[in-house]
Amino acid sequence: MLDLNDLRIFITIVEQRGILRAGRALDLPKSTISRRLAALEEQVKGRLVIRNGDEFQLTPLGAEIEAAGRAMVEAASAAEEVLARGRTEVRGRISLNLAPLFAPLIAESWSVLARRHPRLTLGLDCGERSLEAAGGFDLTLAAHCWPLRDSGFIQRRICRNPLILVTAAGRGAEAARPGDLAAAGDLLAYGVDPEQQAWDFTHSGGDTCRLQSPARLVSTETRLLCELAETGAGTALLPEIAVRGALRAGRLQLAAPGWFGPAVTVALLSPERRLMNARLRVLADELGHIVKAAVLQDMGAADALQSLALPGSPSAIEGTGPVRQAQAADETRYSSRSSGPGAGGVPQLERAVPEGGDPFVTLLSSGKPSPGGPVTQAVARQSDPLTAERDSDMTPFLKAFGVAALTATATLPQLAAAQDVPGPLVLYTNDFEGVITERFEADTGRQIDVVQMSGGELLARIAAETANPQWDVLIFNGSYSLHALDAQGQLKRDLEPANLGALNETGQGFLPESRGWFPIGLTASCVMAYRPDLVEAPPSTFADLADPRFNGAFGMADPAVAAPAYPCVAQFFHSMGQEGAEALFTQYFDNGLRVFRTNGPVGRALSAGEISLALITSQVAYSLKAAGEVPVEVIWPAEGAPGAVRGVAAQAATGRPEAARAFVDWLLTAETQAYLQEAAGPDGLFEPTVTGGPRRADGPAEGAVYRVAPDDFAVAEEAAIKSWFADRALQ
């Protein structure tokens, strides 16, 4: 059977009257076009075109293949268009099981959903359903503060909302502690277990207590419980969002101000991954945005849907399978904390949460849950090396300011005492997605929520949150960024980890005098990876890439977007000087250097044969080589490769200093470094910085030379280098 992609290329060659022009039309190198044409000629056992200088002529066989191939390509294109439209258009009947808590949100947002998706028919069921019954629905929007039993459902957690105690306005005096209500005997509780008699509470000041009392009524019908509380039938333990309106209207009052009960987890459940087609994902994403905005930002659901910038292409709702594993997932969490009196907030580009908002509300990631258990950890090692660095679509505005600039935050008074504030430790990272949560929590007994995104997005978020940081600890693959954050006073310098002495010679060499951050690994920000089946005489030094034989055949990531790419370019500018580095990269651009957004697309282009050689991180390069899907070899120049230091730091004003110290200590152990190398796939290909830390056999050879530009140089020259590179790339 003829390769449809080869036929597409051949038809384009005919239409453009030449290989070079076809390459330009398809944005593919001339070598790729020629190779695919040769493959097609080999398959049909005959010559298809005659090329003689400027003359271009089809052979009789070529004319025959062109006629048949055009019909095939046009039919395939039409089919693809129909399929794509069917997959992504939200149409037809979609069945949704909805927790009663969210019925008002759907009622408020239905008009917007209906206008946005005129061909959508929604089969809506409001009620708490068992997991067996949930299998009969396309999607289930659940709210639970009880454990879900083990099952094969995929869970995408959206956000959390605390249970609080409320009573009818003017019914009685406020209780100092929830435990003081134990004798009242009129508790109305949100839940599914009528036998439950104890609920743990946490005060905003850090104290904890237990409410020990049987409930007179247990139900998930929040509207009923709220109405009963308003009539004075009892004290109700309800999700904060369910009583928010009644509290503000004065119909209810807080029974124990400042105390927060168990968190209600808001989640989307889907029966099987294979049934989650793109149109369901679009609707699921929109439902997630509606609920997230309503819970966290106190916006009307319709306003929320209209104001949120929904993605142009749907993001997959992914998980690891069992609900039990999804419950241990990495999560994105915006901790609701203020930075102290008089501090400004995050720039408000959407409606802000009113002051006195919801201090224990937490926002979770819409990304995939982390692997859980030994089986999924093994799978993580085999994951696609090209997804090691995210490549999410972002507008120029989001690239500049980051997602966090669009997120309104609530307030919570910062504790003056050294005692950790309640809640999970919040980690921001551009590495190790999906492998930290379970292991850290198992090793230390502490909870952690993980926010992962590309390096540029992460720095933009941190910058947007400067006045009101939402993170406790940070892992970043690029010491120059940590150096800059340290100089800005954003990193905690008195952390004093107990395992600091475990750093090996490499780690000690990169440990900053300020002790504002700590090195946990070393990688090459760029080596040369090439396809031996496409390159007869590979380069041996970086300067060789200026050779005309590599014209249009090599590429690299954009240093303004990809975190590892800037240390690569910065090292050239440091070692060669500005004039020498600009001359080298000018030669690269003149020789057809292709610039991709991040290293992932660079690796994909190399695998696809669109380029035959790449300047790429050592992690991606060695992962491609080990995968063996296409032949890839790695060149580590004798003079060394530009390096990037991965480090960990704590936020200067973190309310969880003890948990932050425990996290840094955990990373500075040989056992943790060994675990990360084994479980983290491409991210695990790093040189250890801890004594006794192992090295992956499928990574760089022992003794490889890394050349790291000094942090002060990289920080001082960053804007100038990135601006010059961007200007030259556009010429």
C-alpha positions as MATLAB code, in Angstrom:
seq = 'MLDLNDLRIFITIVEQRGILRAGRALDLPKSTISRRLAALEEQVKGRLVIRNGDEFQLTPLGAEIEAAGRAMVEAASAAEEVLARGRTEVRGRISLNLAPLFAPLIAESWSVLARRHPRLTLGLDCGERSLEAAGGFDLTLAAHCWPLRDSGFIQRRICRNPLILVTAAGRGAEAARPGDLAAAGDLLAYGVDPEQQAWDFTHSGGDTCRLQSPARLVSTETRLLCELAETGAGTALLPEIAVRGALRAGRLQLAAPGWFGPAVTVALLSPERRLMNARLRVLADELGHIVKAAVLQDMGAADALQSLALPGSPSAIEGTGPVRQAQAADETRYSSRSSGPGAGGVPQLERAVPEGGDPFVTLLSSGKPSPGGPVTQAVARQSDPLTAERDSDMTPFLKAFGVAALTATATLPQLAAAQDVPGPLVLYTNDFEGVITERFEADTGRQIDVVQMSGGELLARIAAETANPQWDVLIFNGSYSLHALDAQGQLKRDLEPANLGALNETGQGFLPESRGWFPIGLTASCVMAYRPDLVEAPPSTFADLADPRFNGAFGMADPAVAAPAYPCVAQFFHSMGQEGAEALFTQYFDNGLRVFRTNGPVGRALSAGEISLALITSQVAYSLKAAGEVPVEVIWPAEGAPGAVRGVAAQAATGRPEAARAFVDWLLTAETQAYLQEAAGPDGLFEPTVTGGPRRADGPAEGAVYRVAPDDFAVAEEAAIKSWFADRALQ';
ca = [
       0.000    0.000    0.000;
       1.304    3.430   -0.943;
       2.259    5.756    1.898;
      -0.321    8.554    1.947;
       2.200   11.032    3.361;
       4.586   10.308    0.482;
       1.729   10.847   -1.947;
       0.945   14.191   -0.321;
       4.548   15.276   -0.766;
       4.606   14.059   -4.369;
       1.409   15.973   -5.214;
       2.937   19.111   -3.693;
       6.122   18.609   -5.777;
       3.955   18.474   -8.901;
       1.921   21.513   -7.899;
       5.014   23.553   -6.995;
       6.957   22.337  -10.038;
      10.024   21.378   -8.050;
      11.461   19.899   -4.860;
      12.855   23.136   -3.439;
       9.574   25.011   -3.835;
       7.665   22.041   -2.401;
       9.936   22.119    0.629;
       9.153   25.772    1.160;
       5.421   25.155    0.791;
       5.485   22.308    3.294;
       8.106   23.905    5.560;
      10.290   20.824    5.183;
      13.986   20.572    4.305;
      14.894   19.796    0.711;
      16.623   16.627    1.900;
      13.376   15.334    3.422;
      11.416   16.024    0.228;
      14.049   14.277   -1.892;
      14.199   11.293    0.435;
      10.415   10.827    0.487;
      10.224   11.123   -3.287;
      12.943    8.479   -3.624;
      11.024    6.228   -1.228;
       7.875    6.561   -3.334;
       9.791    5.817   -6.525;
      11.279    2.750   -4.857;
       7.818    1.601   -3.832;
       6.314    1.943   -7.321;
       9.518    0.639   -8.918;
       9.852    3.459  -11.397;
      10.957    7.037  -11.936;
       8.240    9.642  -11.401;
       9.846   12.968  -12.394;
      12.620   14.113  -14.688;
      14.723   16.959  -13.338;
      17.214   18.705  -15.572;
      18.216   22.114  -14.302;
      15.118   24.266  -14.275;
      13.189   21.719  -16.340;
      10.593   19.684  -14.444;
       8.634   16.961  -16.213;
       6.496   14.044  -15.093;
       7.228   10.614  -16.507;
       4.241    8.605  -17.805;
       4.290    6.622  -14.575;
       4.512    9.888  -12.645;
       1.448   11.256  -14.446;
      -0.470    8.082  -13.659;
       0.531    8.157   -9.979;
      -0.225   11.889   -9.807;
      -3.788   11.386  -11.061;
      -4.525    8.473   -8.739;
      -2.656   10.001   -5.837;
      -4.463   13.341   -6.085;
      -7.821   11.612   -5.759;
      -6.574    9.639   -2.764;
      -5.120   12.702   -1.054;
      -8.256   14.770   -1.647;
     -10.448   11.971   -0.290;
      -8.224   11.559    2.740;
      -8.240   15.312    3.391;
     -12.019   15.402    3.178;
     -12.297   12.453    5.542;
      -9.886   14.071    7.984;
     -11.906   17.267    7.944;
     -15.144   15.403    8.668;
     -13.542   13.344   11.415;
     -11.858   16.346   12.988;
     -15.101   18.293   12.964;
     -16.964   15.356   14.469;
     -14.375   14.833   17.154;
     -14.078   18.412   18.303;
     -17.564   19.811   17.746;
     -19.648   19.407   20.871;
     -22.806   17.967   19.391;
     -25.303   15.193   19.916;
     -26.501   13.865   23.242;
     -24.011   13.862   26.110;
     -25.093   12.408   29.437;
     -23.883   14.153   32.571;
     -24.301   13.061   36.170;
     -24.115   16.089   38.421;
     -23.623   16.293   42.175;
     -26.549   18.309   43.630;
     -24.040   20.918   44.843;
     -23.503   22.072   41.250;
     -27.078   22.222   40.000;
     -27.267   26.035   40.431;
     -24.050   26.472   38.430;
     -25.373   24.492   35.480;
     -28.674   26.357   35.589;
     -26.810   29.658   35.482;
     -24.414   28.632   32.709;
     -26.720   26.622   30.459;
     -27.625   29.567   28.230;
     -23.948   30.187   27.506;
     -23.248   26.509   26.860;
     -26.266   26.301   24.570;
     -25.147   29.317   22.528;
     -21.591   28.062   22.333;
     -22.675   24.574   21.241;
     -25.964   24.839   19.305;
     -25.921   21.127   18.405;
     -25.459   19.944   21.988;
     -28.169   17.976   23.753;
     -27.466   17.414   27.419;
     -28.935   14.519   29.344;
     -28.632   15.793   32.918;
     -28.989   13.701   36.062;
     -28.675   15.504   39.407;
     -27.924   13.166   42.262;
     -25.215   11.280   44.085;
     -24.548    8.045   42.217;
     -22.452    4.989   43.006;
     -19.405    4.342   40.863;
     -21.250    1.450   39.238;
     -24.117    3.753   38.262;
     -21.702    6.462   37.123;
     -20.535    4.109   34.375;
     -23.770    4.834   32.537;
     -22.852    8.497   32.009;
     -20.397   10.159   29.637;
     -19.189   12.448   32.434;
     -19.751   12.712   36.164;
     -19.138   15.962   38.014;
     -18.653   14.825   41.587;
     -18.091   16.492   44.957;
     -16.901   14.307   47.815;
     -15.169   14.573   51.177;
     -15.183   10.817   51.628;
     -12.813    8.294   50.044;
     -13.826    6.805   46.721;
     -13.284    3.086   46.552;
     -10.764    1.610   44.137;
     -12.105    1.449   40.576;
     -11.118    1.854   36.960;
     -12.565    5.351   36.585;
     -10.391    8.255   35.504;
     -10.573   11.188   37.927;
      -9.657   14.746   37.007;
      -9.619   16.823   40.146;
     -10.581   20.449   39.654;
     -10.564   22.197   43.023;
     -11.275   21.885   46.738;
     -13.741   23.663   48.979;
     -13.915   23.347   52.788;
     -16.833   22.279   54.922;
     -17.887   24.981   57.377;
     -20.418   25.157   60.216;
     -23.375   27.529   59.780;
     -26.581   28.251   61.623;
     -29.571   30.541   61.217;
     -28.757   34.213   61.655;
     -29.379   35.331   65.216;
     -30.009   31.776   66.416;
     -27.295   31.871   69.063;
     -23.789   32.886   70.023;
     -20.852   31.804   67.913;
     -18.824   28.879   69.231;
     -15.142   29.357   69.987;
     -14.381   25.848   68.711;
     -16.378   23.301   66.694;
     -16.041   20.899   69.613;
     -18.196   23.245   71.689;
     -21.147   22.283   69.483;
     -20.947   18.587   70.388;
     -23.772   18.797   72.919;
     -26.163   20.589   70.600;
     -27.395   17.311   69.047;
     -28.871   19.028   65.994;
     -26.098   18.618   63.455;
     -27.106   18.551   59.775;
     -24.167   17.113   57.823;
     -23.134   16.982   54.187;
     -22.097   13.415   53.414;
     -23.117    9.867   52.591;
     -22.338    8.015   55.825;
     -25.101    8.322   58.451;
     -22.823    6.579   60.956;
     -20.104    9.221   60.826;
     -19.722   10.943   64.182;
     -16.401   12.809   63.964;
     -15.031   15.582   61.765;
     -11.563   17.138   62.048;
     -11.287   20.931   61.893;
      -8.371   23.319   61.358;
      -8.296   26.965   62.387;
      -6.774   29.645   60.161;
      -4.312   30.202   62.992;
      -3.097   26.623   62.827;
      -4.945   25.005   65.760;
      -6.861   21.769   65.238;
      -9.799   20.140   66.974;
     -12.414   17.443   66.425;
     -16.169   17.793   66.319;
     -17.558   14.649   67.955;
     -21.297   14.471   67.464;
     -23.811   12.186   65.724;
     -25.657   13.890   62.878;
     -29.448   14.125   62.987;
     -29.549   14.308   59.190;
     -26.941   13.316   56.588;
     -27.446   14.193   52.929;
     -25.720   15.412   49.778;
     -28.717   17.638   48.965;
     -26.995   20.894   49.872;
     -29.962   23.089   49.028;
     -32.174   21.139   51.443;
     -29.575   21.298   54.227;
     -29.091   25.017   53.675;
     -32.849   25.694   53.833;
     -33.195   23.615   57.000;
     -30.372   25.584   58.616;
     -32.032   28.871   57.632;
     -35.251   27.803   59.348;
     -33.364   27.075   62.574;
     -33.626   23.290   62.331;
     -30.006   22.845   63.360;
     -26.348   23.614   62.777;
     -25.286   22.599   59.258;
     -21.892   21.337   58.136;
     -21.827   22.265   54.460;
     -19.417   23.104   51.631;
     -18.594   26.798   51.801;
     -19.803   27.404   48.243;
     -23.235   26.005   49.130;
     -23.807   28.635   51.845;
     -21.854   31.559   50.418;
     -24.934   33.382   49.156;
     -26.946   32.825   52.344;
     -24.072   34.095   54.497;
     -23.748   37.285   52.492;
     -27.501   37.803   52.457;
     -27.550   37.493   56.232;
     -29.812   34.430   56.331;
     -27.063   32.315   57.870;
     -24.138   33.012   60.155;
     -20.910   31.172   60.891;
     -21.291   28.874   63.870;
     -17.524   28.616   64.469;
     -15.725   31.477   62.685;
     -12.232   30.757   61.444;
     -12.624   26.968   61.577;
     -12.591   24.796   58.464;
     -13.610   21.178   58.222;
     -12.624   18.469   55.709;
     -12.133   19.645   52.155;
     -14.664   18.714   49.506;
     -12.891   17.548   46.344;
     -14.504   18.600   43.075;
     -13.726   16.111   40.328;
     -14.723   14.997   36.841;
     -15.006   11.236   36.424;
     -14.999    9.393   33.120;
     -15.465    5.631   32.780;
     -12.655    4.762   30.373;
      -9.885    6.703   28.663;
     -10.753    5.229   25.270;
     -14.265    6.728   25.462;
     -12.994   10.246   26.140;
     -13.126   11.618   22.607;
     -12.189   15.204   21.855;
     -15.749   16.593   21.926;
     -16.249   15.210   25.431;
     -12.943   16.737   26.450;
     -14.058   20.143   25.187;
     -17.236   19.979   27.256;
     -15.353   18.618   30.257;
     -12.844   21.467   30.060;
     -15.641   24.033   29.944;
     -17.443   22.449   32.887;
     -14.170   22.450   34.785;
     -13.669   26.152   34.062;
     -17.208   26.967   35.180;
     -16.882   25.175   38.491;
     -13.337   26.366   39.123;
     -14.261   29.986   38.532;
     -17.395   29.762   40.637;
     -15.689   28.073   43.580;
     -12.442   30.007   43.575;
     -13.348   33.382   42.156;
     -16.936   33.831   43.276;
     -18.047   34.685   39.765;
     -21.370   33.889   38.200;
     -20.995   30.707   36.187;
     -22.131   32.340   32.964;
     -19.725   35.232   33.467;
     -17.005   32.754   34.261;
     -17.495   30.851   31.041;
     -17.589   34.004   28.950;
     -14.556   35.626   30.544;
     -12.273   32.602   30.689;
     -10.067   32.117   27.646;
     -10.880   28.529   26.762;
      -8.164   26.701   24.836;
      -8.353   26.672   21.103;
      -7.663   22.960   21.100;
      -9.019   20.721   23.852;
      -6.684   19.376   26.448;
      -6.952   15.714   27.257;
      -8.539   14.614   30.467;
      -6.006   12.064   31.488;
      -5.341    9.893   34.454;
      -3.618    6.728   35.451;
      -6.701    4.558   35.681;
      -7.823    3.696   39.194;
      -9.463    6.369   41.294;
      -7.119    5.315   44.097;
      -4.167    6.358   41.959;
      -5.858    9.538   40.819;
      -6.433   10.539   44.431;
      -2.657   10.561   44.946;
      -2.206   12.738   41.890;
       0.030   15.722   41.510;
      -2.118   18.812   41.830;
      -1.859   22.463   41.024;
      -2.704   24.450   44.143;
      -3.086   28.147   44.637;
      -2.683   28.545   48.402;
      -4.752   31.457   49.617;
      -2.244   33.582   51.512;
      -1.505   37.238   51.714;
       1.947   38.640   51.875;
       1.239   40.821   54.828;
      -0.309   44.166   55.542;
      -0.097   46.689   52.829;
       1.041   44.244   50.197;
      -0.362   44.604   46.738;
      -2.103   41.711   45.086;
      -1.630   39.857   41.863;
      -2.607   42.072   38.911;
      -6.354   41.647   38.639;
      -7.235   40.916   35.045;
     -10.432   39.153   36.066;
     -12.794   39.693   38.973;
     -11.007   39.374   42.274;
     -12.135   37.250   45.155;
     -13.673   39.632   47.691;
     -11.699   40.260   50.839;
     -12.572   37.860   53.557;
     -12.881   35.199   50.878;
     -12.277   31.509   51.114;
      -8.909   30.874   52.751;
      -8.813   27.105   52.449;
     -10.043   26.869   48.867;
      -7.447   25.200   46.688;
      -7.214   24.960   42.919;
      -6.027   21.726   41.399;
      -4.415   21.061   38.058;
      -6.370   20.038   34.991;
      -3.356   18.086   33.903;
      -2.895   14.357   34.214;
      -2.598   12.702   37.601;
       0.756   11.339   38.545;
       1.590    7.676   38.229;
       1.016    5.626   41.327;
       2.530    2.353   42.386;
       5.381    0.355   40.898;
       3.607   -0.465   37.649;
       2.913    3.124   36.649;
       6.346    4.203   37.780;
       7.805    1.698   35.359;
       5.598    3.082   32.610;
       6.819    6.603   33.384;
      10.346    5.522   32.559;
       9.151    4.451   29.114;
       7.225    7.652   28.454;
       7.681    9.714   25.323;
      10.973   11.577   25.692;
       9.616   14.397   23.595;
       7.073   15.323   26.262;
       9.782   15.964   28.809;
       9.268   19.650   28.212;
       5.764   20.977   27.825;
       4.724   22.667   24.611;
       1.369   24.180   25.487;
      -0.126   26.769   23.173;
       0.177   30.278   24.585;
      -0.696   33.670   23.197;
       2.087   36.271   23.179;
       0.377   37.906   26.168;
       0.471   34.699   28.185;
       4.064   34.095   27.192;
       4.973   37.489   28.568;
       2.983   37.524   31.770;
       2.155   33.900   32.552;
      -1.013   32.162   33.532;
      -0.874   33.409   37.092;
      -1.419   37.000   35.998;
      -4.905   35.883   34.982;
      -5.691   34.209   38.309;
      -7.329   36.163   41.107;
      -6.277   35.097   44.591;
      -7.965   35.068   47.988;
      -6.467   36.176   51.272;
      -5.367   34.424   54.427;
      -3.481   36.171   57.238;
       0.171   35.101   57.302;
       1.312   33.596   60.592;
       4.032   35.501   62.367;
       5.109   32.361   64.245;
       7.498   29.812   62.787;
       4.882   27.080   63.002;
       3.798   25.797   59.594;
       0.386   26.932   58.400;
      -1.999   24.079   57.638;
      -2.305   22.602   54.190;
      -0.035   20.800   51.715;
       3.372   22.109   50.701;
       3.066   23.814   47.290;
       5.789   22.971   44.764;
       6.373   24.858   41.509;
       8.545   22.894   39.066;
       9.477   22.503   35.419;
      10.688   18.931   35.947;
       9.739   15.542   37.418;
       6.052   15.631   36.553;
       4.120   12.805   38.134;
       6.822   11.186   40.275;
       7.236   13.409   43.338;
       3.902   13.406   45.149;
       3.475    9.812   46.237;
       7.125    9.158   47.036;
       7.609   12.362   49.059;
       4.407   11.813   51.002;
       5.314    8.170   51.674;
       8.869    9.034   52.746;
       8.060   12.033   54.941;
       4.401   11.751   55.893;
       3.845   15.309   54.609;
       1.419   16.357   51.878;
       2.551   18.154   48.736;
       0.726   19.731   45.802;
       2.637   20.107   42.533;
       2.343   22.787   39.841;
       4.311   21.901   36.697;
       4.706   23.920   33.504;
       7.441   24.993   31.111;
      10.265   27.134   32.447;
       9.127   30.363   30.796;
       5.564   29.956   31.996;
       6.747   29.131   35.494;
       8.908   32.248   35.763;
       6.048   34.361   34.423;
       3.743   32.976   37.092;
       6.254   33.620   39.864;
       6.756   37.180   38.600;
       3.010   37.787   38.547;
       2.741   36.532   42.121;
       5.616   38.602   43.503;
       3.361   40.557   45.845;
       1.424   37.487   46.925;
       3.455   34.278   46.353;
       1.407   31.126   46.015;
       4.293   28.645   46.221;
       6.398   27.227   49.041;
       9.224   25.440   47.208;
      10.618   25.583   43.690;
      12.526   23.159   41.467;
      13.982   24.828   38.392;
      16.328   23.532   35.712;
      18.475   26.631   35.309;
      20.510   28.119   38.134;
      20.613   31.584   36.587;
      16.871   31.945   37.246;
      17.334   30.824   40.836;
      20.187   33.327   41.140;
      17.891   36.116   39.913;
      15.095   35.148   42.302;
      17.614   35.045   45.143;
      18.876   38.536   44.265;
      15.280   39.787   44.309;
      14.840   38.494   47.850;
      12.284   35.869   46.842;
      14.233   32.865   48.200;
      14.653   31.813   51.824;
      18.314   32.038   52.878;
      18.073   30.588   56.402;
      16.663   27.202   55.497;
      19.702   25.263   56.791;
      18.916   21.758   55.455;
      20.323   18.958   57.583;
      21.648   17.084   54.530;
      23.724   19.944   53.152;
      26.885   17.970   53.886;
      25.690   15.244   51.511;
      26.538   17.368   48.464;
      29.338   15.832   46.398;
      32.135   17.767   44.697;
      29.890   18.739   41.809;
      27.152   19.912   44.130;
      29.561   21.845   46.349;
      30.963   23.559   43.267;
      27.577   25.041   42.370;
      26.326   25.808   45.899;
      25.764   29.582   46.108;
      27.299   31.535   48.967;
      23.904   32.919   49.907;
      22.506   29.403   50.469;
      19.353   30.673   48.816;
      19.046   27.510   46.733;
      20.643   24.071   46.526;
      21.883   22.133   43.457;
      20.133   18.800   42.873;
      21.391   17.865   39.413;
      23.404   18.839   36.345;
      22.478   18.392   32.689;
      23.722   19.594   29.323;
      21.551   22.395   28.010;
      22.608   21.460   24.501;
      24.521   18.657   22.830;
      24.447   17.655   19.177;
      22.150   14.774   18.274;
      22.002   13.528   14.699;
      20.477   10.856   12.480;
      23.281    8.581   11.215;
      20.977    7.345    8.456;
      20.678   10.919    7.150;
      24.101   12.416    7.948;
      27.156   10.824    6.347;
      29.787   13.069    7.938;
      28.538   14.363   11.302;
      30.000   17.461   12.971;
      32.535   17.119   15.741;
      32.346   20.656   17.148;
      29.623   23.253   17.467;
      31.427   25.429   14.900;
      30.929   22.679   12.296;
      27.202   23.445   12.180;
      28.027   26.472   10.046;
      29.217   24.098    7.298;
      27.019   24.362    4.156;
      26.474   20.602    4.165;
      24.100   21.111    7.111;
      22.166   23.915    5.421;
      18.539   23.852    6.582;
      19.056   20.503    8.284;
      19.474   21.468   11.937;
      17.384   23.108   14.635;
      17.214   24.160   18.279;
      14.742   25.458   20.872;
      13.927   29.128   21.390;
      15.949   30.454   24.361;
      13.172   32.934   25.142;
      10.679   30.108   25.758;
      12.518   26.896   26.616;
      14.227   27.095   30.009;
      17.211   24.855   29.055;
      17.873   26.687   25.779;
      18.974   29.970   27.327;
      21.861   28.466   29.374;
      23.052   26.935   26.099;
      23.156   30.271   24.288;
      24.456   32.117   27.362;
      27.469   29.817   27.582;
      28.458   30.633   23.997;
      28.202   34.351   24.738;
      30.247   33.948   27.914;
      33.018   31.787   26.463;
      33.257   33.467   23.045;
      32.346   37.017   23.989;
      29.477   38.941   22.453;
      31.144   39.503   19.094;
      32.248   35.894   18.707;
      28.896   34.411   19.771;
      26.895   36.734   17.542;
      29.142   35.796   14.629;
      28.640   32.071   15.306;
      24.853   32.246   15.570;
      24.698   34.535   12.531;
      26.469   31.787   10.624;
      23.939   29.317   12.005;
      20.992   31.420   10.869;
      22.571   32.011    7.477;
      22.980   28.250    7.225;
      19.261   27.662    7.739;
      19.005   27.109   11.512;
      15.400   26.273   12.395;
      14.134   27.556   15.757;
      11.394   25.588   17.530;
       9.406   26.657   20.566;
      10.840   24.084   22.975;
      13.073   21.027   22.913;
      10.145   18.635   22.503;
       9.322   19.788   18.958;
      13.036   19.751   18.124;
      13.197   16.079   19.073;
      10.032   15.285   17.143;
      11.420   16.975   14.048;
      14.601   14.934   14.374;
      12.638   11.702   14.747;
      10.451   12.540   11.754;
      13.423   13.352    9.556;
      12.384   16.976    9.118;
      15.832   17.853   10.405;
      18.815   15.543   10.532;
      20.731   17.240   13.358;
      19.714   19.080   16.515;
      21.127   21.272   19.261;
      19.118   19.751   22.089;
      19.223   18.985   25.803;
      21.122   15.902   26.868;
      17.953   14.503   28.456;
      16.008   14.495   25.202;
      19.017   13.467   23.110;
      19.853   10.358   25.143;
      16.192    9.455   25.543;
      15.749    9.472   21.763;
      18.822    7.315   21.395;
      17.619    4.838   24.016;
      14.106    4.684   22.536;
      15.523    3.248   19.322;
      12.525    4.229   17.189;
      14.922    5.896   14.744;
      18.718    5.796   14.778;
      20.090    8.694   16.841;
      23.656    9.357   17.918;
      24.875   11.981   20.380;
      27.978   14.137   19.955;
      29.550   15.541   23.108;
      32.282   17.905   21.912;
      35.690   17.403   23.487;
      35.693   21.005   24.721;
      32.511   20.240   26.670;
      28.818   20.988   26.364;
      26.930   23.976   27.789;
      25.421   22.926   31.110;
      22.391   23.767   33.210;
      22.196   23.301   36.980;
      18.893   22.135   38.428;
      18.209   23.512   41.896;
      15.653   23.589   44.681;
      14.710   26.605   46.794;
      12.146   27.704   49.362;
      10.032   30.839   49.051;
      11.305   33.597   51.335;
       8.023   34.143   53.182;
       6.717   30.587   53.067;
       4.302   29.754   55.830;
       5.560   26.173   55.799;
       9.278   26.466   56.573;
       9.515   23.087   58.300;
       7.863   21.278   55.396;
      10.101   23.179   52.965;
      13.206   22.117   54.890;
      11.992   18.524   54.879;
      11.506   18.701   51.107;
      15.029   20.015   50.472;
      16.506   17.401   52.818;
      14.552   14.725   50.960;
      16.038   15.825   47.638;
      19.560   15.908   49.038;
      19.724   12.156   49.623;
      21.232    9.470   47.421;
      18.028    7.434   47.747;
      15.857   10.228   46.353;
      18.283   10.978   43.524;
      18.304    7.277   42.629;
      14.503    7.196   42.680;
      14.188   10.277   40.453;
      16.661    8.849   37.959;
      14.742    5.595   37.798;
      11.177    6.950   37.772;
      11.400   10.302   35.985;
      12.112    9.165   32.415;
      14.042   11.846   30.483;
      14.087   14.156   33.523;
      16.036   11.458   35.358;
      19.027   11.774   33.039;
      21.089   14.073   35.237;
      24.487   14.096   36.907;
      23.951   13.584   40.655;
      25.000   16.302   43.074;
      24.786   14.101   46.166;
      27.407   11.674   47.431;
      26.390    8.152   46.498;
      23.932    9.326   43.869;
      23.943    6.972   40.859;
      24.280    7.802   37.172;
      22.011    6.376   34.486;
      23.791    3.986   32.145;
      21.781    5.327   29.194;
      22.956    8.903   29.793;
      26.185   10.850   29.274;
      29.454    8.991   29.788;
      31.216    9.438   33.098;
      33.686   12.299   32.934;
      31.614   14.336   30.465;
      32.591   18.017   30.596;
      29.892   20.605   31.380;
      30.527   24.297   30.802;
      28.135   26.477   32.790;
      28.031   30.236   32.309;
      28.295   32.091   35.639;
      24.893   32.953   37.052;
      25.632   36.659   37.449;
      26.650   36.864   33.778;
      23.594   34.911   32.597;
      21.252   37.112   34.621;
      22.854   40.413   33.636;
      22.932   39.573   29.913;
      19.667   37.665   29.634;
      17.498   40.404   28.160;
      20.151   41.516   25.668;
      20.998   37.976   24.514;
      17.374   36.900   24.121;
      16.475   40.107   22.275;
      19.397   39.728   19.884;
      18.539   36.071   19.234;
      14.871   36.865   18.595;
      15.689   39.742   16.254;
      18.152   37.617   14.284;
      15.747   34.679   14.085;
      13.093   36.891   12.478;
      15.393   38.221    9.761;
];
